[in-house]
XYZ file of C-alpha atoms in Angstrom:
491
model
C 0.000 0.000 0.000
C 1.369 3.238 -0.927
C -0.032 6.709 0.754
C 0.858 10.292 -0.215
C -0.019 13.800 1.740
C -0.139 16.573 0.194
C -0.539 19.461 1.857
C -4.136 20.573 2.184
C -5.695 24.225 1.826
C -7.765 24.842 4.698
C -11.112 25.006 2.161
C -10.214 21.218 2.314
C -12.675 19.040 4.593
C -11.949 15.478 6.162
C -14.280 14.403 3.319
C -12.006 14.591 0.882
C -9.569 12.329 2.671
C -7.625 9.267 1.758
C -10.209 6.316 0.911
C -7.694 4.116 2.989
C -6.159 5.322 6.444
C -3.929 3.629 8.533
C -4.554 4.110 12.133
C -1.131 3.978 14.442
C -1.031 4.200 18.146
C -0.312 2.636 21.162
C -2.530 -0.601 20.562
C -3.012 0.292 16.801
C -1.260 0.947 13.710
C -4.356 0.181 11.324
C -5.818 0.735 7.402
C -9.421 -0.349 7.182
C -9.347 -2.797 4.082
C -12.876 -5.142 3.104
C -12.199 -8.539 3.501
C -12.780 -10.880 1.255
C -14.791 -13.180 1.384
C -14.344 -16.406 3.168
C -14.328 -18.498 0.245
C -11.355 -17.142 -1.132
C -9.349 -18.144 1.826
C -11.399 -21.790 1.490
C -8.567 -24.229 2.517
C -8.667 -28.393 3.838
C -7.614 -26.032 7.583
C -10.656 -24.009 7.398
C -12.899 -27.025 6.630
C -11.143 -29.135 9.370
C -11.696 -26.088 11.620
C -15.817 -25.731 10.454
C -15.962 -29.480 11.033
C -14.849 -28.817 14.547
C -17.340 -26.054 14.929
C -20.176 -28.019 13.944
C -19.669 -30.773 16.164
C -19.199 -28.822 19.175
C -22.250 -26.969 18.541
C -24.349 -29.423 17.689
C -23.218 -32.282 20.210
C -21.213 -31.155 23.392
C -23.369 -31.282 26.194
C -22.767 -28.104 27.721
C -24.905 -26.756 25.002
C -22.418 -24.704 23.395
C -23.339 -21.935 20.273
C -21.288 -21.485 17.352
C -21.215 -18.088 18.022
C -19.042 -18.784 21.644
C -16.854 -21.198 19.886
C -16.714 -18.837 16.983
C -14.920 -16.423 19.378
C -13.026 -18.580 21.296
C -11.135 -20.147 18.192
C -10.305 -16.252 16.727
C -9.230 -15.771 20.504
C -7.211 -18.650 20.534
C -5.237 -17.871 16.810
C -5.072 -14.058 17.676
C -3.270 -15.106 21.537
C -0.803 -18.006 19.597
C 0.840 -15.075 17.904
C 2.088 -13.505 21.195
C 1.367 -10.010 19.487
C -0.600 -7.230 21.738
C -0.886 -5.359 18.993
C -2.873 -7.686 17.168
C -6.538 -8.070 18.448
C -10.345 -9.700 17.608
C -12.615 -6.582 18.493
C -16.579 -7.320 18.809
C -18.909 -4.353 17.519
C -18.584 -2.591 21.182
C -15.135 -2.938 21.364
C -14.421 -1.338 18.243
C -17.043 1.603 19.140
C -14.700 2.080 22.241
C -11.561 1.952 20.333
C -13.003 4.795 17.840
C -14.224 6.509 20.810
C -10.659 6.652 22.332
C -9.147 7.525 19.428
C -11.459 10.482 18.913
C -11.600 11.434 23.092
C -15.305 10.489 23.046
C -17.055 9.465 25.832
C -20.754 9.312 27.763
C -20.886 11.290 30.789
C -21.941 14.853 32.242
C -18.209 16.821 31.421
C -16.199 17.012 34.332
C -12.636 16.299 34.774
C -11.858 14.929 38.422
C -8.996 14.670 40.890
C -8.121 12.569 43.904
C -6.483 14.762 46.996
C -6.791 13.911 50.667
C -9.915 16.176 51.160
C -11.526 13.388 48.900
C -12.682 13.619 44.793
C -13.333 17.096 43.641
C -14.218 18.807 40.237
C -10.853 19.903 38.716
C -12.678 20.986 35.251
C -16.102 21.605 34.216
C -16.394 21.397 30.533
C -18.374 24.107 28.913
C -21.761 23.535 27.261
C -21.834 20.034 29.214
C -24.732 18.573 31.432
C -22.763 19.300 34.638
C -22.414 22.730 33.497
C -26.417 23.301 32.819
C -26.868 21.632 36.191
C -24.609 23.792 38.174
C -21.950 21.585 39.152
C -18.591 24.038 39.702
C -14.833 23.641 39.685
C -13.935 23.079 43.751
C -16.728 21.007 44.177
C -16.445 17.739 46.610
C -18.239 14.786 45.069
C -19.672 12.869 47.870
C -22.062 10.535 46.323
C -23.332 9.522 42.990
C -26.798 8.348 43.053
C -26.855 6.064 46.049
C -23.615 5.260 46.377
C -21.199 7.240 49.311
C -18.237 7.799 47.869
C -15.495 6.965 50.290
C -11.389 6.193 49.833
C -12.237 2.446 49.608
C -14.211 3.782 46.326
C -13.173 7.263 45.266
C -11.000 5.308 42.619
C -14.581 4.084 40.677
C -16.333 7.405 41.115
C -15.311 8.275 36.932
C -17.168 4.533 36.587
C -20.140 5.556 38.620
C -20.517 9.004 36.666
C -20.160 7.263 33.599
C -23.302 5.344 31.658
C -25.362 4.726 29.037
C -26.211 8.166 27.098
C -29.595 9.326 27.864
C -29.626 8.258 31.403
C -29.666 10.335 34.477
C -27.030 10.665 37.191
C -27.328 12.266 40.158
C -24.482 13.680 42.069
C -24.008 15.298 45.796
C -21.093 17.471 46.373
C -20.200 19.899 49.134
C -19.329 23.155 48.268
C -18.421 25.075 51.143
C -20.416 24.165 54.148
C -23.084 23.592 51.692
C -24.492 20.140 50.774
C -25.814 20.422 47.147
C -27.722 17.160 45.221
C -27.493 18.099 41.373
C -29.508 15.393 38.912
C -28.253 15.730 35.156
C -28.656 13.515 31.924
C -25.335 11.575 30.402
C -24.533 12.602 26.939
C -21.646 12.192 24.790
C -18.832 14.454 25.614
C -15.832 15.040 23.202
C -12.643 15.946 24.357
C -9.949 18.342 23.186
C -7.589 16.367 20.884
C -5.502 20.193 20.003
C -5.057 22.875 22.634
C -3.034 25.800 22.437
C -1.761 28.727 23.998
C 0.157 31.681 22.635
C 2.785 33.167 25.543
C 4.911 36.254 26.022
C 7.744 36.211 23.592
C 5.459 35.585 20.692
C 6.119 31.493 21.373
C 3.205 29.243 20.390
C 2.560 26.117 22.501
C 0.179 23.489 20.929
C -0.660 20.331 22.560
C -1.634 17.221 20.716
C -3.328 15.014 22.855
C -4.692 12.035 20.160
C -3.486 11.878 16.505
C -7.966 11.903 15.217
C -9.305 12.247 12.274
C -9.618 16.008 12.331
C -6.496 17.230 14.722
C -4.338 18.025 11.948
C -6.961 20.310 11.183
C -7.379 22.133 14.075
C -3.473 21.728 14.223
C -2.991 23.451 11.177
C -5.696 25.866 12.025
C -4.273 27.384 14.949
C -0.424 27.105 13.683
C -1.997 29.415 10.685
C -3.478 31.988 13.313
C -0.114 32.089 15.307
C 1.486 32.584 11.807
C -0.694 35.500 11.522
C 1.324 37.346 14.408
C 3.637 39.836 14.323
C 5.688 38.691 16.750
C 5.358 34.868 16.039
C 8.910 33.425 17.129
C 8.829 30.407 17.645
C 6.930 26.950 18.310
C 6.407 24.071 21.011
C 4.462 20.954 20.431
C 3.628 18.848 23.620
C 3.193 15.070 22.501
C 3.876 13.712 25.888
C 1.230 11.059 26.879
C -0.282 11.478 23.079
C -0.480 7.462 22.216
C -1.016 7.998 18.698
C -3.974 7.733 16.080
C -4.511 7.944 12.404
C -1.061 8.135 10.497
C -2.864 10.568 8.088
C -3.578 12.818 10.527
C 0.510 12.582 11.604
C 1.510 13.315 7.623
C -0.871 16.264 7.281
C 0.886 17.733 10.237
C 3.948 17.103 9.152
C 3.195 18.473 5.855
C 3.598 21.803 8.034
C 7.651 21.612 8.140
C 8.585 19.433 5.682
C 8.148 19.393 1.446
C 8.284 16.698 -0.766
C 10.252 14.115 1.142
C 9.362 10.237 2.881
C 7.667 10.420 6.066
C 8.068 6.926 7.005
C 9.593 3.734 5.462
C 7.123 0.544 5.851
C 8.676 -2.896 5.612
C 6.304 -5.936 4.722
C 6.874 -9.238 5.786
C 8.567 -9.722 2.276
C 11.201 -6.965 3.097
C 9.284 -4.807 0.725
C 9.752 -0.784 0.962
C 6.794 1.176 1.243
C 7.735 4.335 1.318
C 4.754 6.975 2.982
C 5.394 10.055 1.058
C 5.013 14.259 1.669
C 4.186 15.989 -1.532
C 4.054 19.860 -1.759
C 4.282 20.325 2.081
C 5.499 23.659 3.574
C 8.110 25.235 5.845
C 8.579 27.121 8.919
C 10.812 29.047 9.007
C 11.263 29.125 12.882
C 12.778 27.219 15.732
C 10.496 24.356 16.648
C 10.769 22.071 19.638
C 8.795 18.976 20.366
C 8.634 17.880 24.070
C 8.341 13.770 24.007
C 8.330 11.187 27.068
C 8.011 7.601 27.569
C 4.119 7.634 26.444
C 4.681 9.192 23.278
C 3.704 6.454 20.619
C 3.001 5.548 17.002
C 2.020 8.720 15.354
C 3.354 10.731 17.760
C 6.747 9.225 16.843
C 5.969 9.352 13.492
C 5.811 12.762 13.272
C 8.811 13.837 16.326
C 10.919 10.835 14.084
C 10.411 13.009 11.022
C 10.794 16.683 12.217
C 14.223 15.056 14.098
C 15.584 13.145 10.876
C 15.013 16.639 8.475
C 16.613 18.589 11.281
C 13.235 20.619 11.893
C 12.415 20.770 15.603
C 14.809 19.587 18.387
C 13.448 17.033 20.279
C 13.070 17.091 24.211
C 12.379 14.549 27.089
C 12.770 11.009 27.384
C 13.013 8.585 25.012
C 9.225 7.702 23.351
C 7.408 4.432 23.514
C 8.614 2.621 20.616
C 5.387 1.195 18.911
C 6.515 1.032 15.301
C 4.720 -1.381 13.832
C 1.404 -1.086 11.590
C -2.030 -2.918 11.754
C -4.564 -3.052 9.001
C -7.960 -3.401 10.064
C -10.077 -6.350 8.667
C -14.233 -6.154 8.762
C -15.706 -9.407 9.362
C -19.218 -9.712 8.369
C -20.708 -9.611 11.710
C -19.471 -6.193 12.162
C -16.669 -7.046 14.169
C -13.174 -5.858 13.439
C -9.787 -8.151 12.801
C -6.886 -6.310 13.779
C -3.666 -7.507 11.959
C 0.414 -6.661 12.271
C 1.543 -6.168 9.178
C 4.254 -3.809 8.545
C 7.009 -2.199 10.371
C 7.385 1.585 9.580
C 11.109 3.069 9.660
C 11.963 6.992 9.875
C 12.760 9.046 6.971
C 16.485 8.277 7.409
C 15.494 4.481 8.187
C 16.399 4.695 11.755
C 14.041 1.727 13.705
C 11.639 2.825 15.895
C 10.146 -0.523 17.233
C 10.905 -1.329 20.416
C 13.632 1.391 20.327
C 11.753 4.685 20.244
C 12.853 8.008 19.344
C 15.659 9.423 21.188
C 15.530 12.852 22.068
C 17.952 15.350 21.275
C 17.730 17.367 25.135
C 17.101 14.736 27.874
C 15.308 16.011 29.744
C 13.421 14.354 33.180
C 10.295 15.374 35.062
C 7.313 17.218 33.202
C 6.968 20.143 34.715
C 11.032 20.783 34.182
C 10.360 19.276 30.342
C 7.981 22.528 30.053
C 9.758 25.399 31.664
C 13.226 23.993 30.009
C 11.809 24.495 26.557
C 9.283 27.095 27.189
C 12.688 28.778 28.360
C 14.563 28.244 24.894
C 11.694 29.262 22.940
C 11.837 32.592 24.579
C 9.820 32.656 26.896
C 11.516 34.941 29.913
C 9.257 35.297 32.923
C 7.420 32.523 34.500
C 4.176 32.238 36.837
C 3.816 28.661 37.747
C 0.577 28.676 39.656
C -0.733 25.314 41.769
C -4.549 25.498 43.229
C -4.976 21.990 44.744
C -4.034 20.072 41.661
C -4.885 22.481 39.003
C -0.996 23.502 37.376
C -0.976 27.042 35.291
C 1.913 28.028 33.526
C 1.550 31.585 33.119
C -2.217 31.118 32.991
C -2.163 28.313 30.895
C -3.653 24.893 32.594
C -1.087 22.247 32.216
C -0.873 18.369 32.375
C 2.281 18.351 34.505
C 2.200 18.443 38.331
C 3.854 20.654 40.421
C 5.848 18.720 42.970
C 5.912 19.963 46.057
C 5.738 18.557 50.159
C 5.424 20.841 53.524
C 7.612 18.957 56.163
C 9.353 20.161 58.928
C 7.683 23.237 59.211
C 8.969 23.803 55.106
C 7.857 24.392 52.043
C 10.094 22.002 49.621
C 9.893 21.662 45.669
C 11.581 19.362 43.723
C 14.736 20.766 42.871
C 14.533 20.257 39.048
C 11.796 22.856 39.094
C 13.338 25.359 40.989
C 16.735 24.966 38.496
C 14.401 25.550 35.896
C 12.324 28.466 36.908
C 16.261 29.944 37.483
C 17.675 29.149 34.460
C 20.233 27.531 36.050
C 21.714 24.140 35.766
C 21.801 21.371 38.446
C 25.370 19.472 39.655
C 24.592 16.844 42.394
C 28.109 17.169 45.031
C 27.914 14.202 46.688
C 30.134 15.074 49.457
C 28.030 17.796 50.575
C 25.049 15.745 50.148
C 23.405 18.478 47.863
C 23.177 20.628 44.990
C 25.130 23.280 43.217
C 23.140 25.704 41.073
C 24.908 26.898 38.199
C 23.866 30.372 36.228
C 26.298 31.486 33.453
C 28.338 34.386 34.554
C 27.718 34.320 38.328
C 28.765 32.037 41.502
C 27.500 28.965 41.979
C 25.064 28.252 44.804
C 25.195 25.328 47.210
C 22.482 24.185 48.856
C 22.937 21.166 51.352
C 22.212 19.853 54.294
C 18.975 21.099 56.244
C 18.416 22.925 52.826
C 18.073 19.634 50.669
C 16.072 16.942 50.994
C 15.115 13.481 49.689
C 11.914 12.812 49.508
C 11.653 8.906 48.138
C 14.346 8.739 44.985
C 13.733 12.771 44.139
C 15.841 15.574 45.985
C 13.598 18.777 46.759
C 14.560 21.888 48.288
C 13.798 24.693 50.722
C 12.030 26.843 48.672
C 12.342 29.889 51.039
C 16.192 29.320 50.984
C 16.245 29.014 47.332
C 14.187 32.291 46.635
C 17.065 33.693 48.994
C 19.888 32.620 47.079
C 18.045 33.662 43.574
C 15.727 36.877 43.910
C 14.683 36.628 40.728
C 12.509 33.661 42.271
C 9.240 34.420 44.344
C 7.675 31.804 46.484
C 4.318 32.566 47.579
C 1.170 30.602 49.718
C 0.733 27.110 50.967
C 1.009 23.936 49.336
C -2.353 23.672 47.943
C -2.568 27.101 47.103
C 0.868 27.769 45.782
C 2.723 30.391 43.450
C 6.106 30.076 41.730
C 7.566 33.197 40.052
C 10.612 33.610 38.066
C 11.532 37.003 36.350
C 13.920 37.302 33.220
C 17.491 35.706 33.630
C 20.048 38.098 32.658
């Protein structure tokens, strides 16, 4: 199978897409294909194995269906190839795999978190049910319907919200001192699959969350608007966490950076070369920089793999997944879905990516030092890192990352990556002191040790009162749920 992307105008709908797609992420690398019919693949093995249907049907006494056995023998073949990758899906399975790919769901559009105080509302999505009912961000859930929802539990309380669209859920959350009992109806809810943010310094940040049929368009969409600018100076694309999706979707966004060339290699069982091709793609002109960790898969290294090999974007973080190997999607004529290996795909420069990932150009560890490192070298000079329970802004954008941070011994302390970060300044463990020197070009080195350092489980934090001290261009402000990190210009 050969595939070509050209680069589309944005008068261009997903209608007018590629009759075949390929699908590529963490459990999928796929190409919807009809199968043939069963007759062309009549052999004396499929008789012997019909024979064997038949009989068990018909005769074993447990009163077994064709339909059970039907399953169990694709089961059976599917599991002898020790292959995760390849997979029977029923009609609901494969409505859940779409739906994940897409960030679809059924529920009332709340994102939740788990904190001592118990589950609260982190997020409530606009135009959802829990929005029309009243539900806020802050909220306590307590109970959903008649179930109390207590640490034993809070873990299912996403489960209990969850249901069959249509259906009514009600939910009981404190707010305050007050005691509120909200009823709404489920309904499908779609997640972001693009979000963006444009920051001080004219740097564009766009996070990819799922590689669906229409993110490259809202991809493209928003990298157009940021071209718009004035002051447009550079980019960042977050695929951290982003386990793939449709390898279309990947080549349309890479269409952005690079013209005419291969996107990917894909090798057959044969050894055959099947090269996935860019034609009449753009550039940009600009310093890129694509932040990648160990969840990054498929697509998303598809597209990091490609930008690295042309010399694009540098790549930052931790090595990626290394799922780099492509399934073609059969349909059965029950509905169901066959999902097949059958390729391995190759970067532009044939570097492997299966079970070997994409190494990163800046290692980088943690995610909320990943961000501020390469916010930092896209330009972005002055930091606000704000943490309300677990809600993370970076100046006023909502992040992903967490903000790690304890109260002990009568102390604020914050991992010590962060606070190197928010300085500029790079971190040298001294093990004889048993701490840290900070290192700023053109000034002293700092040392902070003893009572000012310590290890909490295999991470080293830091006194963050003592490290605003030794750096005033740091400000620590509030408590540990309510907490603000500042960090003027480096000079």
């Amino acid at each position: 199978m050969r595939f070509t992307f050209a680069k589309k105008s944005r008068a261009e709908s997903s209608k007018s897409r590629l009759p075949v797609w390929k699908k590529i992420g963490l459990s999928a690398v796929v190409a919807t294909i009809a199968l043939p019919s069963w007759s062309a693949y009549a052999s004396e093995a499929s008789d012997r194995l019909q024979q064997v249907l038949d009989i068990l049907s018909t005769s074993h006494v447990s009163g077994v269906t064709e339909e059970a056995l039907s399953d169990a023998a694709i089961k059976a073949m599917v599991d002898s190839l020790n292959d995760p990758y390849t997979e029977f899906m029923d009609k609901q399975q494969w409505s859940q795999f779409e739906g994940s790919l897409a960030r679809n769901y059924v529920g009332v559009g709340i994102l939740i978190s788990h904190t001592a105080e118990g589950v609260y509302i982190e997020q409530v999505f606009k135009d959802s049910s829990a929005e029309a009912a009243g539900l806020q961000p802050d909220d306590i859930i307590v109970k959903v319907n008649d179930t109390d929802i207590t640490p034993e539990n809070a873990k299912d309380v996403a489960t209990y919200i969850t249901g069959e669209e249509n259906t009514n859920v009600t939910i009981t959350v404190l707010r305050g001192a007050e005691r509120l009992v909200l009823t709404m109806p489920r309904k499908a809810v779609s997640l972001p699959v693009v979000e963006s943010a444009y920051l001080d310094g004219g740097v564009g940040y766009l996070k990819v969350y799922s590689f669906s049929d229409d993110s490259d368009e809202q991809f493209t969409e928003i990298l157009e608007g940021f071209q718009a600018k004035s002051d447009f100076r550079s980019l960042v694309i977050d695929l951290r966490d982003n386990p793939g999706g449709l390898l279309e979707s990947a080549g349309y966004m890479a269409s952005n950076f690079i013209k005419d060339s291969v996107l990917i290699h894909t090798k057959t069982r044969n050894g055959t070369d099947n090269p996935v091709n860019i034609v009449g793609g753009a550039t940009l002109p600009l310093p890129v920089y694509v932040l990648v960790n160990e969840n990054s898969a498929s697509a998303s290294e598809i597209l990091a793999g490609a930008l690295q090999d042309y010399k694009v974007a540098v790549i930052a973080g931790t090595n990626t997944y290394g799922k780099g190997s492509v399934q073609s999607i059969y349909s059965l004529s029950d509905g169901s879905k066959l999902k097949v290996t059958i390729e391995e795909y190759l970067t532009p420069l044939g570097h492997p990516v299966n079970k070997v990932g994409i190494k990163p150009d800046l290692v980088l560890e943690g995610g909320m030092n990943q961000l501020l490192q390469v916010l930092r070298l896209a330009g972005v000079k002055e930091f606000k890192v704000e943490k309300n329970r677990s809600v993370v802004t970076v100046n006023g954008m909502q992040v992903d990352d967490s903000l790690p941070a304890v109260e002990e011994d009568g102390k604020l302390w914050v991992h010590s990556r962060v606070l190197a970060a928010l300085a500029g300044a790079e971190l040298k463990w001294v093990p004889e002191a048993q701490g840290v020197e900070l290192i700023v070009q053109g000034k002293a080195p700092v040392l902070l040790s003893g009572s000012q350092a310590k290890m909490v489980g295999d991470y080293l934090f830091l006194d963050a009162a003592a490290f605003a001290q030794s750096f005033p261009g740091v400000k620590v402000e509030g408590t540990l749920n309510q907490l603000a990190l500042g960090a003027s210009a480096v000079n």
